[in-house]
Amino acid sequence: MVEVKSKPRLPKGFRYLASSDYLSSSFSSNNTAIDNYIASNVERWVSDEDRYLVIVYGEKDMLGLMVLELHDDYLEVAVLAKNYNKARYAKVGSRLAVLAESIARDLGKKEIRLEAMQNSHRWWNEIMQYEQYMPSYHDPAFGILTPKRKLLY
């Protein structure tokens, strides 16, 4: 377990998911494996002190969800999903990824890690400036995953 005093403050348009929140059926990442993973774990994640569940929201709707896992030396982006039904063309993923970096810095972490799915591998490299640090591998539910990291200076 990682010792953290309090959760960092979030900018306007973001908030932490609470146990009283309900992820309605209107939230869909347009990827069945991700949606099933979120649905089967969200209740456990909300009560886990070593995880932060962050949502980005619009006027009425949840536009995206990010799950951050706290480790001693780094912060891991375990889930980053936009609500395809409500935010198809919004830059939700980019906003959440930038927020993850800000949270990592607030917590004194020098590195962010994640496992990129094949369809986002290029985006993490070229747009977000992450690097591959271990070989890619096949996951039965998610396909080819590539471990990535970004060192924060």
PDB file of C-alpha atoms in Angstrom:
ATOM      1  CA  MET A   1       0.000   0.000   0.000  1.00  0.00           C
ATOM      2  CA  VAL A   2       1.198   3.500  -0.862  1.00  0.00           C
ATOM      3  CA  GLU A   3       0.960   6.201   1.763  1.00  0.00           C
ATOM      4  CA  VAL A   4      -0.806   9.294   0.428  1.00  0.00           C
ATOM      5  CA  LYS A   5      -2.061  12.159   2.581  1.00  0.00           C
ATOM      6  CA  SER A   6      -4.932  13.404   0.458  1.00  0.00           C
ATOM      7  CA  LYS A   7      -6.077  13.272  -3.115  1.00  0.00           C
ATOM      8  CA  PRO A   8      -4.851  16.131  -5.287  1.00  0.00           C
ATOM      9  CA  ARG A   9      -7.399  18.807  -6.202  1.00  0.00           C
ATOM     10  CA  LEU A  10      -8.862  18.431  -9.651  1.00  0.00           C
ATOM     11  CA  PRO A  11      -9.481  21.249 -12.122  1.00  0.00           C
ATOM     12  CA  LYS A  12     -12.949  22.290 -13.214  1.00  0.00           C
ATOM     13  CA  GLY A  13     -14.652  19.659 -15.352  1.00  0.00           C
ATOM     14  CA  PHE A  14     -13.098  16.731 -13.482  1.00  0.00           C
ATOM     15  CA  ARG A  15     -13.999  14.983 -10.259  1.00  0.00           C
ATOM     16  CA  TYR A  16     -13.332  11.765  -8.400  1.00  0.00           C
ATOM     17  CA  LEU A  17     -15.896   9.012  -8.871  1.00  0.00           C
ATOM     18  CA  ALA A  18     -17.769   8.399  -5.619  1.00  0.00           C
ATOM     19  CA  SER A  19     -19.262   5.149  -4.375  1.00  0.00           C
ATOM     20  CA  SER A  20     -22.700   6.732  -4.743  1.00  0.00           C
ATOM     21  CA  ASP A  21     -22.126   7.341  -8.468  1.00  0.00           C
ATOM     22  CA  TYR A  22     -23.704   4.997 -10.917  1.00  0.00           C
ATOM     23  CA  LEU A  23     -22.073   4.140 -14.224  1.00  0.00           C
ATOM     24  CA  SER A  24     -25.153   3.978 -16.366  1.00  0.00           C
ATOM     25  CA  SER A  25     -25.555   1.870 -19.445  1.00  0.00           C
ATOM     26  CA  SER A  26     -25.091   5.084 -21.419  1.00  0.00           C
ATOM     27  CA  PHE A  27     -21.333   4.872 -20.698  1.00  0.00           C
ATOM     28  CA  SER A  28     -19.675   2.919 -23.466  1.00  0.00           C
ATOM     29  CA  SER A  29     -16.069   3.082 -24.597  1.00  0.00           C
ATOM     30  CA  ASN A  30     -17.107   1.314 -27.803  1.00  0.00           C
ATOM     31  CA  ASN A  31     -14.869  -1.590 -26.712  1.00  0.00           C
ATOM     32  CA  THR A  32     -16.653  -4.522 -25.053  1.00  0.00           C
ATOM     33  CA  ALA A  33     -13.530  -5.767 -23.235  1.00  0.00           C
ATOM     34  CA  ILE A  34     -12.912  -2.365 -21.611  1.00  0.00           C
ATOM     35  CA  ASP A  35     -16.587  -1.885 -20.737  1.00  0.00           C
ATOM     36  CA  ASN A  36     -16.770  -5.335 -19.115  1.00  0.00           C
ATOM     37  CA  TYR A  37     -13.513  -4.706 -17.229  1.00  0.00           C
ATOM     38  CA  ILE A  38     -14.815  -1.405 -15.857  1.00  0.00           C
ATOM     39  CA  ALA A  39     -18.257  -2.793 -14.968  1.00  0.00           C
ATOM     40  CA  SER A  40     -16.838  -5.800 -13.125  1.00  0.00           C
ATOM     41  CA  ASN A  41     -14.309  -3.792 -11.084  1.00  0.00           C
ATOM     42  CA  VAL A  42     -15.642  -0.276 -10.508  1.00  0.00           C
ATOM     43  CA  GLU A  43     -17.264  -0.975  -7.118  1.00  0.00           C
ATOM     44  CA  ARG A  44     -14.052  -2.480  -5.749  1.00  0.00           C
ATOM     45  CA  TRP A  45     -11.896   0.275  -7.234  1.00  0.00           C
ATOM     46  CA  VAL A  46     -13.930   3.108  -5.679  1.00  0.00           C
ATOM     47  CA  SER A  47     -13.217   1.806  -2.176  1.00  0.00           C
ATOM     48  CA  ASP A  48      -9.512   1.111  -2.818  1.00  0.00           C
ATOM     49  CA  GLU A  49      -7.292   3.826  -1.306  1.00  0.00           C
ATOM     50  CA  ASP A  50      -4.500   2.998  -3.784  1.00  0.00           C
ATOM     51  CA  ARG A  51      -6.685   3.875  -6.777  1.00  0.00           C
ATOM     52  CA  TYR A  52      -8.102   7.150  -7.961  1.00  0.00           C
ATOM     53  CA  LEU A  53     -11.102   7.053 -10.277  1.00  0.00           C
ATOM     54  CA  VAL A  54     -11.371  10.329 -12.126  1.00  0.00           C
ATOM     55  CA  ILE A  55     -14.172  11.360 -14.420  1.00  0.00           C
ATOM     56  CA  VAL A  56     -14.400  14.203 -16.876  1.00  0.00           C
ATOM     57  CA  TYR A  57     -17.908  15.474 -17.274  1.00  0.00           C
ATOM     58  CA  GLY A  58     -19.971  17.761 -19.449  1.00  0.00           C
ATOM     59  CA  GLU A  59     -23.179  19.543 -18.551  1.00  0.00           C
ATOM     60  CA  LYS A  60     -25.113  16.357 -17.827  1.00  0.00           C
ATOM     61  CA  ASP A  61     -22.978  13.427 -18.847  1.00  0.00           C
ATOM     62  CA  MET A  62     -19.835  11.579 -17.903  1.00  0.00           C
ATOM     63  CA  LEU A  63     -17.520  12.037 -20.890  1.00  0.00           C
ATOM     64  CA  GLY A  64     -14.629   9.881 -19.753  1.00  0.00           C
ATOM     65  CA  LEU A  65     -13.191   7.751 -16.969  1.00  0.00           C
ATOM     66  CA  MET A  66      -9.625   7.174 -15.799  1.00  0.00           C
ATOM     67  CA  VAL A  67      -8.376   4.745 -13.172  1.00  0.00           C
ATOM     68  CA  LEU A  68      -5.006   5.562 -11.627  1.00  0.00           C
ATOM     69  CA  GLU A  69      -3.108   3.047  -9.493  1.00  0.00           C
ATOM     70  CA  LEU A  70      -0.632   4.431  -6.990  1.00  0.00           C
ATOM     71  CA  HIS A  71       2.693   2.626  -6.610  1.00  0.00           C
ATOM     72  CA  ASP A  72       5.719   3.579  -4.548  1.00  0.00           C
ATOM     73  CA  ASP A  73       7.804   4.803  -7.493  1.00  0.00           C
ATOM     74  CA  TYR A  74       5.245   5.568 -10.192  1.00  0.00           C
ATOM     75  CA  LEU A  75       1.622   6.173 -11.113  1.00  0.00           C
ATOM     76  CA  GLU A  76      -0.092   3.724 -13.444  1.00  0.00           C
ATOM     77  CA  VAL A  77      -2.933   4.583 -15.802  1.00  0.00           C
ATOM     78  CA  ALA A  78      -4.901   1.347 -15.465  1.00  0.00           C
ATOM     79  CA  VAL A  79      -7.921   2.530 -17.491  1.00  0.00           C
ATOM     80  CA  LEU A  80      -8.466   5.508 -19.744  1.00  0.00           C
ATOM     81  CA  ALA A  81     -11.777   5.428 -21.591  1.00  0.00           C
ATOM     82  CA  LYS A  82     -13.981   8.014 -23.183  1.00  0.00           C
ATOM     83  CA  ASN A  83     -17.725   7.695 -23.337  1.00  0.00           C
ATOM     84  CA  TYR A  84     -18.103   7.091 -27.052  1.00  0.00           C
ATOM     85  CA  ASN A  85     -21.848   7.805 -26.889  1.00  0.00           C
ATOM     86  CA  LYS A  86     -21.360  11.310 -25.452  1.00  0.00           C
ATOM     87  CA  ALA A  87     -17.841  12.436 -26.381  1.00  0.00           C
ATOM     88  CA  ARG A  88     -17.099  10.904 -29.748  1.00  0.00           C
ATOM     89  CA  TYR A  89     -15.119  13.891 -31.056  1.00  0.00           C
ATOM     90  CA  ALA A  90     -13.978  15.546 -27.831  1.00  0.00           C
ATOM     91  CA  LYS A  91     -10.330  15.376 -26.741  1.00  0.00           C
ATOM     92  CA  VAL A  92     -11.302  13.488 -23.582  1.00  0.00           C
ATOM     93  CA  GLY A  93      -8.401  11.014 -23.691  1.00  0.00           C
ATOM     94  CA  SER A  94      -5.826  13.776 -24.074  1.00  0.00           C
ATOM     95  CA  ARG A  95      -7.355  15.794 -21.245  1.00  0.00           C
ATOM     96  CA  LEU A  96      -7.334  12.773 -18.927  1.00  0.00           C
ATOM     97  CA  ALA A  97      -3.755  11.811 -19.880  1.00  0.00           C
ATOM     98  CA  VAL A  98      -2.510  15.340 -19.171  1.00  0.00           C
ATOM     99  CA  LEU A  99      -4.379  15.305 -15.862  1.00  0.00           C
ATOM    100  CA  ALA A 100      -2.703  11.984 -14.948  1.00  0.00           C
ATOM    101  CA  GLU A 101       0.689  13.635 -15.435  1.00  0.00           C
ATOM    102  CA  SER A 102      -0.357  16.561 -13.257  1.00  0.00           C
ATOM    103  CA  ILE A 103      -1.589  14.218 -10.506  1.00  0.00           C
ATOM    104  CA  ALA A 104       1.664  12.233 -10.690  1.00  0.00           C
ATOM    105  CA  ARG A 105       3.685  15.416 -10.222  1.00  0.00           C
ATOM    106  CA  ASP A 106       1.445  16.516  -7.330  1.00  0.00           C
ATOM    107  CA  LEU A 107       2.141  13.161  -5.669  1.00  0.00           C
ATOM    108  CA  GLY A 108       5.894  13.436  -6.268  1.00  0.00           C
ATOM    109  CA  LYS A 109       5.982  10.581  -8.786  1.00  0.00           C
ATOM    110  CA  LYS A 110       8.691  10.728 -11.442  1.00  0.00           C
ATOM    111  CA  GLU A 111       7.130   8.235 -13.839  1.00  0.00           C
ATOM    112  CA  ILE A 112       3.788   7.211 -15.334  1.00  0.00           C
ATOM    113  CA  ARG A 113       3.208   3.733 -16.737  1.00  0.00           C
ATOM    114  CA  LEU A 114       0.436   2.072 -18.702  1.00  0.00           C
ATOM    115  CA  GLU A 115      -0.259  -0.770 -21.085  1.00  0.00           C
ATOM    116  CA  ALA A 116      -1.372   0.624 -24.434  1.00  0.00           C
ATOM    117  CA  MET A 117      -3.804  -1.272 -26.599  1.00  0.00           C
ATOM    118  CA  GLN A 118      -2.754  -1.773 -30.197  1.00  0.00           C
ATOM    119  CA  ASN A 119      -5.108   0.881 -31.581  1.00  0.00           C
ATOM    120  CA  SER A 120      -3.704   3.559 -29.224  1.00  0.00           C
ATOM    121  CA  HIS A 121      -0.016   2.592 -29.362  1.00  0.00           C
ATOM    122  CA  ARG A 122       0.880   5.294 -31.911  1.00  0.00           C
ATOM    123  CA  TRP A 123      -1.110   8.000 -30.069  1.00  0.00           C
ATOM    124  CA  TRP A 124       0.752   7.340 -26.814  1.00  0.00           C
ATOM    125  CA  ASN A 125       4.098   7.518 -28.665  1.00  0.00           C
ATOM    126  CA  GLU A 126       3.589  10.447 -30.998  1.00  0.00           C
ATOM    127  CA  ILE A 127       1.081  12.694 -29.239  1.00  0.00           C
ATOM    128  CA  MET A 128       1.678  11.962 -25.556  1.00  0.00           C
ATOM    129  CA  GLN A 129       5.438  11.248 -25.824  1.00  0.00           C
ATOM    130  CA  TYR A 130       5.474   7.885 -24.036  1.00  0.00           C
ATOM    131  CA  GLU A 131       8.076   5.210 -24.743  1.00  0.00           C
ATOM    132  CA  GLN A 132       7.883   1.442 -24.808  1.00  0.00           C
ATOM    133  CA  TYR A 133       9.917  -0.045 -21.951  1.00  0.00           C
ATOM    134  CA  MET A 134       9.133  -3.767 -22.210  1.00  0.00           C
ATOM    135  CA  PRO A 135       8.123  -6.101 -25.056  1.00  0.00           C
ATOM    136  CA  SER A 136       4.504  -6.154 -26.190  1.00  0.00           C
ATOM    137  CA  TYR A 137       2.438  -9.192 -25.258  1.00  0.00           C
ATOM    138  CA  HIS A 138      -0.948 -10.716 -26.028  1.00  0.00           C
ATOM    139  CA  ASP A 139      -3.756 -10.475 -23.479  1.00  0.00           C
ATOM    140  CA  PRO A 140      -6.771 -12.748 -24.113  1.00  0.00           C
ATOM    141  CA  ALA A 141      -9.306  -9.964 -23.449  1.00  0.00           C
ATOM    142  CA  PHE A 142      -7.509  -6.882 -24.767  1.00  0.00           C
ATOM    143  CA  GLY A 143      -5.280  -8.195 -27.572  1.00  0.00           C
ATOM    144  CA  ILE A 144      -1.758  -6.851 -28.024  1.00  0.00           C
ATOM    145  CA  LEU A 145      -0.695  -4.648 -25.097  1.00  0.00           C
ATOM    146  CA  THR A 146       2.478  -2.583 -25.064  1.00  0.00           C
ATOM    147  CA  PRO A 147       3.987  -1.436 -21.751  1.00  0.00           C
ATOM    148  CA  LYS A 148       4.714   2.297 -21.947  1.00  0.00           C
ATOM    149  CA  ARG A 149       6.116   4.906 -19.633  1.00  0.00           C
ATOM    150  CA  LYS A 150       6.829   8.580 -19.463  1.00  0.00           C
ATOM    151  CA  LEU A 151       9.465  10.037 -17.204  1.00  0.00           C
ATOM    152  CA  LEU A 152       8.374  13.291 -15.591  1.00  0.00           C
ATOM    153  CA  TYR A 153      10.968  15.995 -15.069  1.00  0.00           C
TER     154      TYR A 153
END
